[in-house]
Amino acid sequence: LIPDWSTDSDARQHVRKHMEDVEIVCIEHVHNPTLKRQYECVRSVMQESYADVSEQCLFHGTRKLPPAELCLGRQGFDFRLAGDRSLYGRGAYFAEDAPYSYAYSHALDGNPHSSGVRQLIVAKVLCGQ
């Protein structure tokens, strides 16, 4: 889910706050109504069940997968599709530190080592202690 920014400039400000030196070529707002409803249901359950749940705007890189495929698919962030060689085990990893996620960002030219245009996801994430 993309945060509810009213304009591209809101999104640009958020990214620039974390990555001043990056040239932003384009911002795409991807809305998946099905996943949004699922997220809102899970958020309600978590907020009722746990006192320390917060919602944060975090960054996520999808090195091999174009972000639109992840956001527009039926599953969204599905930890079962994650790689087995992650430091803390299988899961969808998000970071407050945009440059960290940028290192895992998707390269449009398909070369993960290129310095060309890259894609990064900014998403609302439910966090606990």
XYZ file of N, CA and C in Angstrom:
387
model
N 0.844 -1.188 0.000
C 0.000 0.000 0.000
C 0.875 1.233 0.000
N 0.533 2.148 -0.840
C 1.259 3.403 -0.898
C 0.600 4.364 0.076
N 1.382 5.136 0.817
C 0.790 6.109 1.723
C -0.156 7.049 0.988
N -1.072 7.633 1.711
C -2.104 8.489 1.124
C -1.576 9.899 0.861
N -0.609 10.010 -0.008
C -0.099 11.319 -0.375
C -1.004 11.922 -1.423
N -1.310 13.183 -1.269
C -2.232 13.817 -2.207
C -1.546 14.204 -3.514
N -0.249 14.400 -3.489
C 0.463 14.805 -4.702
C 1.784 14.056 -4.818
N 2.339 14.085 -6.022
C 3.672 13.509 -6.219
C 4.716 14.246 -5.389
N 4.506 15.543 -5.156
C 5.511 16.294 -4.396
C 5.599 15.793 -2.956
N 4.482 15.302 -2.387
C 4.533 14.709 -1.048
C 5.424 13.469 -1.059
N 5.255 12.643 -2.074
C 6.072 11.428 -2.191
C 7.535 11.793 -2.422
N 7.776 12.767 -3.289
C 9.153 13.199 -3.554
C 9.820 13.703 -2.279
N 9.090 14.473 -1.478
C 9.655 14.996 -0.231
C 10.041 13.861 0.709
N 9.183 12.843 0.788
C 9.486 11.714 1.666
C 10.756 10.993 1.211
N 10.873 10.748 -0.082
C 12.062 10.066 -0.599
C 13.295 10.948 -0.422
N 13.181 12.220 -0.744
C 14.333 13.135 -0.630
C 14.806 13.288 0.816
N 13.885 13.168 1.757
C 14.256 13.250 3.171
C 15.238 12.133 3.531
N 15.119 11.018 2.836
C 15.959 9.861 3.121
C 17.102 9.669 2.125
N 16.947 10.220 0.918
C 17.951 10.041 -0.134
C 18.091 11.349 -0.918
N 18.904 12.243 -0.434
C 19.029 13.573 -1.038
C 19.662 13.561 -2.422
N 20.559 12.633 -2.688
C 21.349 12.653 -3.920
C 20.718 11.907 -5.091
N 19.559 11.316 -4.888
C 18.933 10.515 -5.946
C 18.066 11.403 -6.831
N 18.196 11.208 -8.137
C 17.321 11.902 -9.077
C 16.052 11.072 -9.235
N 14.918 11.677 -8.931
C 13.645 10.979 -9.061
C 13.121 11.215 -10.463
N 13.025 10.148 -11.238
C 12.579 10.233 -12.624
C 11.062 10.221 -12.694
N 10.437 9.375 -11.887
C 8.998 9.175 -11.988
C 8.497 8.582 -10.675
N 7.278 8.940 -10.310
C 6.611 8.334 -9.158
C 5.321 7.715 -9.659
N 5.137 6.439 -9.343
C 3.919 5.739 -9.734
C 3.147 5.372 -8.483
N 1.901 5.780 -8.430
C 1.026 5.403 -7.325
C 0.289 4.141 -7.751
N 0.500 3.074 -7.002
C -0.127 1.806 -7.333
C -1.152 1.502 -6.243
N -2.390 1.362 -6.651
C -3.456 1.074 -5.695
C -4.112 -0.245 -6.068
N -4.117 -1.165 -5.126
C -4.748 -2.457 -5.312
C -5.878 -2.538 -4.283
N -7.115 -2.285 -4.699
C -8.234 -2.245 -3.750
C -8.393 -3.527 -2.924
N -8.142 -4.672 -3.532
C -8.267 -5.937 -2.807
C -7.251 -6.024 -1.679
N -5.987 -5.722 -1.999
C -4.954 -5.766 -0.967
C -5.170 -4.680 0.086
N -5.699 -3.538 -0.316
C -5.960 -2.471 0.652
C -7.016 -2.916 1.666
N -8.081 -3.564 1.194
C -9.113 -4.058 2.118
C -8.526 -5.101 3.076
N -7.695 -6.007 2.553
C -7.061 -7.016 3.407
C -6.186 -6.351 4.461
N -5.417 -5.351 4.034
C -4.531 -4.635 4.942
C -5.342 -3.960 6.052
N -6.425 -3.305 5.676
C -7.250 -2.602 6.665
C -7.867 -3.563 7.672
N -8.270 -4.747 7.227
C -8.801 -5.760 8.145
C -7.728 -6.231 9.117
N -6.552 -6.538 8.589
C -5.445 -6.989 9.441
C -5.046 -5.884 10.407
N -5.012 -4.629 9.941
C -4.672 -3.501 10.817
C -5.652 -3.420 11.984
N -6.950 -3.548 11.710
C -7.960 -3.487 12.772
C -7.751 -4.593 13.801
N -7.521 -5.805 13.315
C -7.309 -6.938 14.223
C -6.057 -6.715 15.064
N -4.977 -6.284 14.433
C -3.727 -6.069 15.169
C -3.870 -4.958 16.195
N -4.541 -3.871 15.837
C -4.705 -2.765 16.771
C -5.579 -3.154 17.959
N -6.544 -4.047 17.743
C -7.381 -4.530 18.841
C -6.621 -5.520 19.727
N -5.713 -6.276 19.133
C -5.019 -7.340 19.851
C -3.727 -6.907 20.533
N -3.067 -5.912 19.974
C -1.757 -5.493 20.478
C -1.739 -3.989 20.719
N -1.191 -3.585 21.854
C -1.172 -2.168 22.207
C -0.080 -1.399 21.471
N 0.954 -2.071 21.038
C 2.132 -1.387 20.494
C 2.227 -1.406 18.968
N 1.117 -1.500 18.268
C 1.135 -1.523 16.804
C 1.194 -0.099 16.269
N 2.116 0.131 15.359
C 2.191 1.438 14.699
C 2.252 1.223 13.193
N 1.855 2.244 12.464
C 1.890 2.194 11.005
C 2.979 3.153 10.548
N 3.914 2.655 9.754
C 5.029 3.475 9.298
C 5.174 3.385 7.783
N 5.723 4.442 7.193
C 6.060 4.429 5.764
C 7.500 3.959 5.643
N 7.692 2.776 5.092
C 9.017 2.176 4.990
C 9.346 1.848 3.540
N 10.605 1.539 3.297
C 11.111 1.274 1.956
C 11.342 -0.223 1.753
N 11.175 -0.660 0.504
C 11.377 -2.073 0.158
C 11.947 -2.163 -1.255
N 12.977 -2.950 -1.406
C 13.565 -3.192 -2.719
C 13.178 -4.568 -3.230
N 12.953 -4.673 -4.527
C 12.575 -5.954 -5.141
C 13.547 -6.251 -6.271
N 14.721 -6.651 -5.923
C 15.821 -6.791 -6.879
C 15.421 -7.488 -8.173
N 14.806 -8.658 -8.098
C 14.526 -9.450 -9.297
C 13.140 -9.211 -9.873
N 12.237 -8.702 -9.082
C 10.841 -8.575 -9.492
C 10.453 -7.110 -9.684
N 9.869 -6.761 -10.818
C 9.384 -5.383 -10.972
C 8.350 -5.081 -9.886
N 8.464 -3.975 -9.187
C 7.549 -3.655 -8.082
C 6.073 -3.715 -8.452
N 5.718 -3.319 -9.665
C 4.307 -3.335 -10.056
C 3.732 -4.749 -9.993
N 4.542 -5.759 -10.319
C 4.065 -7.142 -10.253
C 3.714 -7.532 -8.820
N 4.509 -7.068 -7.895
C 4.265 -7.351 -6.484
C 3.026 -6.604 -5.997
N 2.922 -5.344 -6.344
C 1.827 -4.509 -5.843
C 0.490 -4.810 -6.496
N 0.490 -5.230 -7.733
C -0.760 -5.485 -8.435
C -1.190 -6.947 -8.383
N -0.325 -7.807 -7.875
C -0.662 -9.220 -7.776
C -1.680 -9.485 -6.679
N -2.128 -10.710 -6.610
C -3.146 -11.066 -5.625
C -2.558 -11.243 -4.235
N -1.277 -11.581 -4.135
C -0.677 -11.895 -2.849
C -0.048 -10.688 -2.155
N 0.427 -9.715 -2.908
C 1.157 -8.612 -2.277
C 2.493 -9.114 -1.758
N 2.864 -8.697 -0.566
C 4.127 -9.120 0.038
C 3.928 -10.500 0.651
N 4.345 -11.522 -0.053
C 4.164 -12.898 0.390
C 5.522 -13.463 0.784
N 5.712 -13.693 2.083
C 7.008 -14.154 2.567
C 7.388 -15.514 1.993
N 6.411 -16.281 1.545
C 6.712 -17.609 0.979
C 7.479 -17.493 -0.333
N 7.394 -16.330 -0.975
C 8.107 -16.130 -2.236
C 9.497 -15.531 -2.026
N 9.826 -15.234 -0.782
C 11.121 -14.618 -0.467
C 12.240 -15.649 -0.597
N 13.452 -15.150 -0.762
C 14.613 -16.024 -0.866
C 14.937 -16.719 0.444
N 15.663 -17.803 0.353
C 16.032 -18.589 1.545
C 17.290 -18.068 2.232
N 18.014 -17.167 1.593
C 19.314 -16.757 2.129
C 19.253 -15.425 2.865
N 18.116 -15.073 3.422
C 17.975 -13.821 4.153
C 18.562 -13.958 5.551
N 19.068 -12.869 6.089
C 19.754 -12.888 7.381
C 18.862 -13.401 8.507
N 17.614 -12.960 8.547
C 16.716 -13.346 9.632
C 15.691 -14.382 9.193
N 15.931 -15.046 8.100
C 15.005 -16.053 7.605
C 14.078 -15.486 6.542
N 13.186 -16.331 6.090
C 12.257 -15.957 5.037
C 11.316 -14.860 5.522
N 11.092 -13.871 4.686
C 10.172 -12.796 5.048
C 10.266 -11.637 4.084
N 9.364 -10.693 4.248
C 9.407 -9.449 3.476
C 10.075 -8.416 4.367
N 11.183 -7.878 3.915
C 11.974 -6.954 4.716
C 11.727 -5.518 4.277
N 11.536 -4.654 5.247
C 11.334 -3.223 5.005
C 12.352 -2.463 5.835
N 12.687 -1.261 5.392
C 13.687 -0.468 6.096
C 13.259 0.984 6.216
N 13.639 1.600 7.339
C 13.474 3.044 7.488
C 14.528 3.763 6.654
N 15.639 3.074 6.441
C 16.795 3.614 5.744
C 16.660 3.352 4.238
N 16.256 4.371 3.493
C 16.028 4.218 2.055
C 17.272 3.727 1.302
N 18.474 4.253 1.604
C 19.652 3.752 0.882
C 19.869 2.245 1.061
N 19.506 1.708 2.217
C 19.631 0.265 2.417
C 18.713 -0.477 1.445
N 17.451 -0.061 1.362
C 16.512 -0.707 0.440
C 16.901 -0.447 -1.007
N 17.474 0.715 -1.263
C 17.905 1.051 -2.624
C 18.938 0.044 -3.135
N 19.740 -0.488 -2.234
C 20.731 -1.497 -2.619
C 20.060 -2.768 -3.144
N 18.787 -2.959 -2.798
C 18.019 -4.119 -3.254
C 16.967 -3.726 -4.295
N 17.060 -2.526 -4.819
C 16.038 -2.028 -5.740
C 16.113 -2.724 -7.098
N 15.013 -2.650 -7.825
C 14.894 -3.300 -9.129
C 15.469 -2.392 -10.220
N 16.402 -2.918 -11.004
C 16.992 -2.173 -12.119
C 16.134 -2.375 -13.362
N 15.706 -1.278 -13.975
C 14.852 -1.387 -15.160
C 15.535 -2.088 -16.325
N 16.853 -1.975 -16.403
C 17.562 -2.625 -17.508
C 17.849 -4.102 -17.224
N 17.434 -4.593 -16.052
C 17.618 -5.999 -15.707
C 18.972 -6.344 -15.122
N 19.907 -5.403 -15.118
C 21.239 -5.635 -14.582
C 21.311 -5.087 -13.155
N 21.339 -5.960 -12.130
C 21.338 -5.485 -10.755
C 22.572 -4.666 -10.374
N 23.601 -4.688 -11.218
C 24.829 -3.944 -10.918
C 24.925 -2.630 -11.698
N 23.903 -2.325 -12.477
C 23.963 -1.101 -13.290
C 23.679 0.123 -12.438
N 24.044 1.256 -12.951
C 23.766 2.519 -12.261
C 22.620 3.250 -12.949
N 21.830 2.518 -13.713
C 20.705 3.110 -14.438
C 19.493 3.348 -13.543
N 18.352 3.503 -14.163
C 17.115 3.784 -13.445
C 16.711 2.570 -12.614
N 16.328 2.840 -11.377
C 15.948 1.781 -10.441
C 14.584 2.088 -9.843
N 13.909 1.042 -9.359
C 12.594 1.194 -8.750
C 12.633 0.752 -7.298
N 11.935 1.517 -6.465
C 11.899 1.275 -5.026
C 10.461 1.457 -4.558
N 10.026 0.634 -3.620
C 8.661 0.732 -3.091
C 8.681 1.485 -1.775
N 7.710 2.378 -1.607
C 7.433 3.003 -0.313
C 6.050 2.505 0.067
N 5.941 1.876 1.238
C 4.672 1.249 1.613
C 4.343 1.524 3.074
N 3.054 1.481 3.360
C 2.610 1.499 4.753
C 2.855 0.114 5.310
N 3.444 0.056 6.502
C 3.772 -1.218 7.122
C 3.315 -1.180 8.575
N 2.672 -2.250 9.026
C 2.283 -2.370 10.420
C 3.464 -2.929 11.193
N 3.853 -2.236 12.243
C 5.028 -2.621 13.023
C 4.645 -2.799 14.489
N 5.307 -3.714 15.144
C 5.130 -3.937 16.579
C 6.486 -3.933 17.251
N 6.482 -4.259 18.520
C 7.754 -4.292 19.260
C 8.483 -5.582 18.998
